[in-house]
Amino acid sequence: MPELPEVETIRRELTPHITGRSITSLTLIWKGIIPASSEEGFRARLIGQEITGLYRRGKYLAIRLASGDSLIIHLRMTGSLLLKSGGDQPERFVRAVIHLDRNISIHFRDPRKFGLMWLCQDTDSLDKKLGVEPLEASFTADLLASLLKNRKAPIKALLLEQKLIAGIGNMYADESLFSAGIHPLRPGGSLSKKEVKRLHRSIRKILRAAIEQKGASVNTYYRPGGEEGIAQFSFRVAHRLGGNNCSVCDIPIERVTVRNRGTYFCPACQPEVKTETSGDHRHKQKAPR
DNA sequence: CCCGGAACCTGAAGGC
DNA sequence: TGCCTTCAGGTTCCGG
C-alpha cells in the first residue's frame, strides 16, 4: 500500500523524467478517477500545461503546473504511477493515461479504483487536513507527546490519523510500534515520556529506512519503472501472521483489529501493561536479524 | 471534540 | 473444480 515511503519514492523517481515536460492529452479509461461532473474543466486546465515539479505531503503527491495549479494524486491502497512510452497500450487496471511530450506517458494503474486525482489552485488545502510531516524537523518528541496527551484511543489508531501525523499507514504504524516496544492497544495518553521518545525515534527510523529501500511491495505497489520496493523484507510484524514468530524473541506474532485494520504485534516485545524496565531494554539490545 | 465502525471497491484467498 | 464468503486498507462519513 502506498504510504509515505512509497509516495516519496514515486516522487523522487518520477521527478527527473517529467519535470519540464508538457501534458499533451489525457485518456480517461475510468472516469471515476477524477471528481464527477468536471471532466471538461479538468481537461481544459490540465492539457497544455508544463510540469514544473513534484511535491509530496503525507500520502498525497502534487504535480505542479506552470499555471500555478497542482494536480493532486492519491493512490489510496492499490494505485501505481507507471512511466511508459507514448505508444504503450494501457495494461489491465490502468484507469487513466497522462500523455506528455517527448513520447512519454504516465499510466495510473489502480485495481480497486480507490485512487483519485484532482486539480487544485495550490497545495494549502492539503495542509488544512494533514498534520505534521514526520520526517521534518518540526516533528519532535515533545510535539508527539502533545498530540497524544489525554487521548484514550489506542496508540495504533492515533498513528493512523492523518490530521495528527501525515503519511503513516497500517504497515508502518505496526512496524514503528514494534520497533519502539509499545503495544498497539495502549491508550495514546498512557505512554510515558520515555515511551513517546522511543516511538518518535522509531517512526523516523522506520520511515527513513523504508525510503532507502524504495518502499514496500506487499500488494500491488510498483515503482514508476515497474520495479518493486524491498522494504517488506525488513518487516518484523506487518503482514507477518501465517505462523511467523517474532524475530527477536521467537514467539508467535499476534493479530488484533484496531479501527477495522489488521494489527500485528509481538506480545512479549510489546507488553500490554506499561513496564519501565522489562520489554524495551531486552528489545533494544537484540540486533536486527 | 473524541472515538469506533461502516462504506467505498475488487482481486485474492479460503471454506465447503 | 467451482461457487460463495471473507479479507485487504486510506479516507470519509456517521452515530453515539
XYZ file of C-alpha atoms (C1' of nucleotides) in Angstrom:
321
model
C 0.000 0.000 0.000
C 1.405 3.384 -0.827
C 2.217 5.153 2.417
C 4.712 7.969 2.904
C 7.838 5.992 1.853
C 6.163 4.662 -1.276
C 4.787 8.042 -2.347
C 8.153 9.655 -1.659
C 9.866 7.012 -3.794
C 7.435 7.675 -6.626
C 8.035 11.416 -6.309
C 11.804 11.010 -6.455
C 11.774 8.589 -9.344
C 9.239 10.482 -11.464
C 10.770 13.911 -10.946
C 13.750 13.704 -13.323
C 11.612 12.236 -16.094
C 8.598 14.511 -16.087
C 9.810 17.881 -14.837
C 9.815 20.303 -17.752
C 7.531 18.083 -19.838
C 4.180 19.329 -21.087
C 0.889 17.493 -20.843
C -0.394 16.849 -24.353
C -3.518 14.812 -23.704
C -5.419 12.733 -21.224
C -7.025 9.345 -21.743
C -9.693 8.628 -19.153
C -10.398 4.913 -19.106
C -12.456 5.007 -15.926
C -14.000 8.382 -15.217
C -14.399 7.781 -11.519
C -10.735 8.581 -11.052
C -11.497 12.308 -11.306
C -14.272 14.130 -9.459
C -17.662 13.703 -11.099
C -19.117 16.383 -13.370
C -15.874 18.185 -14.059
C -14.259 16.325 -16.938
C -14.315 19.193 -19.427
C -12.959 21.712 -16.971
C -10.398 19.224 -15.800
C -9.076 18.695 -19.312
C -9.039 22.383 -20.075
C -6.973 23.199 -17.017
C -4.613 20.248 -17.464
C -3.810 19.912 -21.138
C -1.035 22.106 -22.462
C 0.446 22.723 -19.044
C 4.134 22.293 -18.352
C 5.132 20.318 -15.259
C 7.337 22.423 -13.027
C 7.973 19.994 -10.189
C 6.662 17.361 -7.829
C 5.742 17.747 -4.183
C 4.654 15.279 -1.536
C 2.582 15.930 1.563
C 1.675 12.880 3.630
C 0.478 10.285 1.172
C -0.552 12.894 -1.381
C 1.504 13.621 -4.477
C 1.195 17.017 -6.164
C 2.330 17.587 -9.742
C 2.910 21.296 -10.030
C 1.935 23.012 -13.263
C 3.144 26.220 -14.853
C -0.322 27.743 -14.439
C 0.083 27.547 -10.675
C -2.377 24.683 -10.395
C -1.362 21.398 -8.840
C -2.581 18.011 -9.964
C -3.118 16.229 -6.662
C -2.944 12.439 -6.775
C -3.853 9.988 -4.045
C -3.069 6.341 -4.719
C -5.056 5.063 -1.734
C -4.461 1.341 -1.394
C -3.606 -0.145 -4.757
C -2.580 2.715 -7.017
C 0.646 2.999 -9.016
C 2.036 5.618 -11.383
C 3.922 3.904 -14.169
C 6.258 5.683 -16.547
C 5.695 4.438 -20.077
C 6.443 5.293 -23.689
C 3.878 7.346 -25.519
C 2.703 4.456 -27.637
C 2.412 1.861 -24.875
C -1.075 0.403 -24.630
C -2.608 0.567 -21.162
C -2.473 -2.789 -19.455
C -5.157 -4.215 -17.202
C -6.280 -1.940 -14.339
C -4.921 1.268 -15.886
C -7.606 3.879 -15.226
C -6.055 6.942 -16.844
C -3.096 7.843 -19.036
C -1.473 11.280 -18.920
C 0.395 11.805 -22.162
C 3.449 14.061 -22.144
C 5.630 15.461 -24.888
C 8.852 13.665 -25.915
C 6.896 10.445 -26.238
C 6.349 9.561 -22.597
C 3.249 8.962 -20.542
C 2.151 8.265 -17.000
C -0.184 5.299 -16.525
C -2.362 5.498 -13.413
C -2.946 1.864 -12.544
C -5.370 1.021 -9.751
C -7.061 -2.393 -9.496
C -9.500 -1.385 -6.760
C -10.490 2.033 -8.057
C -9.879 3.844 -4.779
C -7.288 6.209 -6.209
C -8.189 9.780 -7.134
C -6.738 12.839 -8.807
C -7.982 16.403 -8.929
C -6.778 19.898 -9.681
C -6.198 22.457 -7.010
C -5.095 26.074 -7.131
C -2.439 25.419 -4.524
C -1.349 22.816 -2.039
C -2.532 24.750 1.009
C -5.698 22.665 1.054
C -3.569 19.665 1.964
C -2.122 21.467 4.958
C -5.611 22.018 6.322
C -6.388 18.354 6.581
C -2.937 16.979 7.379
C -0.791 17.051 10.467
C 2.965 17.260 10.828
C 5.373 15.687 8.347
C 7.101 13.013 10.408
C 10.479 13.389 8.708
C 10.674 17.145 9.060
C 12.470 18.866 11.905
C 9.175 20.202 13.227
C 8.199 16.669 14.251
C 9.762 16.454 17.699
C 9.216 14.096 20.600
C 7.625 16.969 22.501
C 5.184 17.566 19.665
C 4.307 13.876 19.577
C 3.711 13.973 23.328
C 1.340 16.906 22.929
C -0.556 15.117 20.152
C -1.067 12.057 22.339
C -1.850 13.897 25.547
C -5.171 12.933 27.119
C -6.075 10.712 24.178
C -7.779 7.461 25.103
C -7.818 5.865 21.659
C -5.307 3.061 21.022
C -1.908 4.399 20.009
C -2.169 2.415 16.779
C -5.365 4.266 15.821
C -3.768 7.623 16.589
C -0.753 6.871 14.404
C -3.152 6.304 11.512
C -4.837 9.697 11.920
C -3.510 11.887 9.144
C -4.577 15.013 10.993
C -2.026 14.247 13.677
C 0.890 12.867 11.666
C 0.740 12.755 7.871
C 1.803 9.695 5.918
C 1.795 6.750 8.329
C -0.423 3.871 7.229
C -1.133 0.424 8.522
C 2.205 -1.196 7.745
C 4.459 1.493 9.144
C 2.281 2.055 12.198
C 2.768 -1.601 13.150
C 6.487 -1.522 12.385
C 7.024 1.681 14.363
C 5.215 0.309 17.410
C 7.200 -2.914 17.277
C 10.441 -1.003 16.972
C 9.501 1.097 19.997
C 8.307 -1.918 22.004
C 4.834 -0.465 22.531
C 1.606 -2.459 22.459
C -0.779 -1.186 19.754
C -3.782 -1.089 22.108
C -2.151 1.134 24.716
C -4.193 4.349 25.084
C -2.222 7.131 23.398
C -2.260 9.300 26.513
C -0.894 6.495 28.700
C 2.558 6.452 27.124
C 5.347 7.591 29.409
C 7.682 10.336 28.321
C 10.321 7.716 27.674
C 7.975 5.681 25.514
C 6.945 8.715 23.489
C 10.580 9.464 22.867
C 11.216 5.902 21.715
C 8.169 5.979 19.470
C 9.251 9.273 17.926
C 12.682 7.875 17.114
C 11.179 4.633 15.803
C 8.770 6.360 13.438
C 11.559 8.354 11.862
C 13.915 5.403 11.693
C 11.336 3.088 10.116
C 10.176 5.633 7.528
C 13.707 6.626 6.547
C 14.778 3.013 6.157
C 11.740 2.252 4.019
C 12.505 5.178 1.714
C 16.060 3.897 1.304
C 14.570 0.555 0.300
C 12.279 2.243 -2.230
C 9.118 1.328 -0.359
C 7.352 -1.951 0.339
C 5.716 -4.006 -2.395
C 3.323 -6.027 -0.297
C 0.384 -5.838 -2.624
C 0.209 -4.023 -5.919
C 2.732 -1.265 -5.324
C 5.212 -0.723 -8.130
C 7.771 1.986 -8.652
C 7.366 4.136 -11.790
C 9.723 1.916 -13.757
C 7.740 -1.167 -12.782
C 10.271 -2.401 -10.199
C 9.243 -3.441 -6.712
C 10.449 -1.962 -3.437
C 12.197 -4.166 -0.891
C 11.153 -2.642 2.446
C 8.739 -5.522 3.079
C 11.679 -7.869 3.581
C 12.666 -5.868 6.658
C 9.226 -6.028 8.239
C 9.215 -7.590 11.685
C 5.479 -7.787 12.311
C 3.448 -6.204 9.489
C 1.706 -8.854 7.394
C 3.636 -11.481 9.294
C 0.877 -13.671 10.689
C 0.704 -17.027 8.919
C 2.641 -18.830 11.661
C 5.535 -16.397 11.772
C 7.398 -15.989 15.009
C 8.933 -12.795 16.344
C 12.448 -12.330 15.011
C 13.588 -11.093 18.423
C 12.010 -13.467 20.943
C 10.713 -16.264 18.691
C 7.155 -16.372 19.997
C 4.178 -16.169 17.614
C 3.186 -12.791 16.223
C -0.388 -11.931 17.180
C -3.116 -10.095 15.315
C -5.863 -7.847 16.624
C -8.209 -5.448 14.865
C -7.911 -1.718 15.535
C -10.343 0.639 13.765
C -11.073 -2.155 11.306
C -7.383 -2.578 10.464
C -5.365 -5.744 10.856
C -2.768 -5.028 13.522
C 0.261 -7.242 14.092
C 2.479 -7.217 17.142
C 4.689 -9.340 19.376
C 3.017 -9.831 22.775
C 6.392 -10.200 24.507
C 8.317 -7.337 22.901
C 5.264 -5.058 23.113
C 3.802 -5.632 26.607
C 0.217 -4.563 27.134
C 0.978 -3.028 30.518
C 3.396 -0.194 30.923
C 6.644 -1.545 32.313
C 9.515 0.839 32.824
C 12.237 -1.762 32.694
C 11.381 -5.069 31.069
C 10.206 -5.026 27.461
C 12.137 -2.171 25.985
C 15.640 -2.992 27.120
C 15.603 -6.534 26.000
C 14.051 -5.477 22.780
C 16.564 -2.735 22.128
C 19.638 -4.846 22.650
C 18.846 -7.558 20.158
C 20.449 -6.806 16.841
C 18.238 -6.844 13.756
C 18.348 -10.205 12.004
C -14.103 17.295 20.349
C -13.413 12.235 20.851
C -13.973 7.550 19.448
C -15.336 3.476 16.766
C -17.428 1.361 12.940
C -19.310 1.229 8.085
C -18.876 2.265 3.287
C -16.390 2.617 -0.966
C -14.076 -1.227 -4.385
C -12.495 -5.646 -6.484
C -8.963 -9.324 -6.700
C -7.106 -12.945 -3.903
C -7.588 -16.488 -0.798
C -10.029 -19.751 1.972
C -14.074 -22.839 3.061
C -17.028 -26.402 1.798
C -13.412 -27.957 -9.877
C -16.448 -24.231 -8.507
C -19.297 -21.305 -6.026
C -19.589 -18.488 -2.100
C -17.772 -15.731 1.656
C -14.287 -13.144 3.696
C -10.336 -10.227 3.786
C -7.313 -6.370 2.498
C -6.967 -0.949 3.907
C -6.810 5.036 3.029
C -10.107 8.122 3.593
C -14.581 9.966 4.616
C -18.804 9.907 6.787
C -21.933 8.966 10.504
C -23.732 7.810 15.030
C -23.092 7.739 19.998
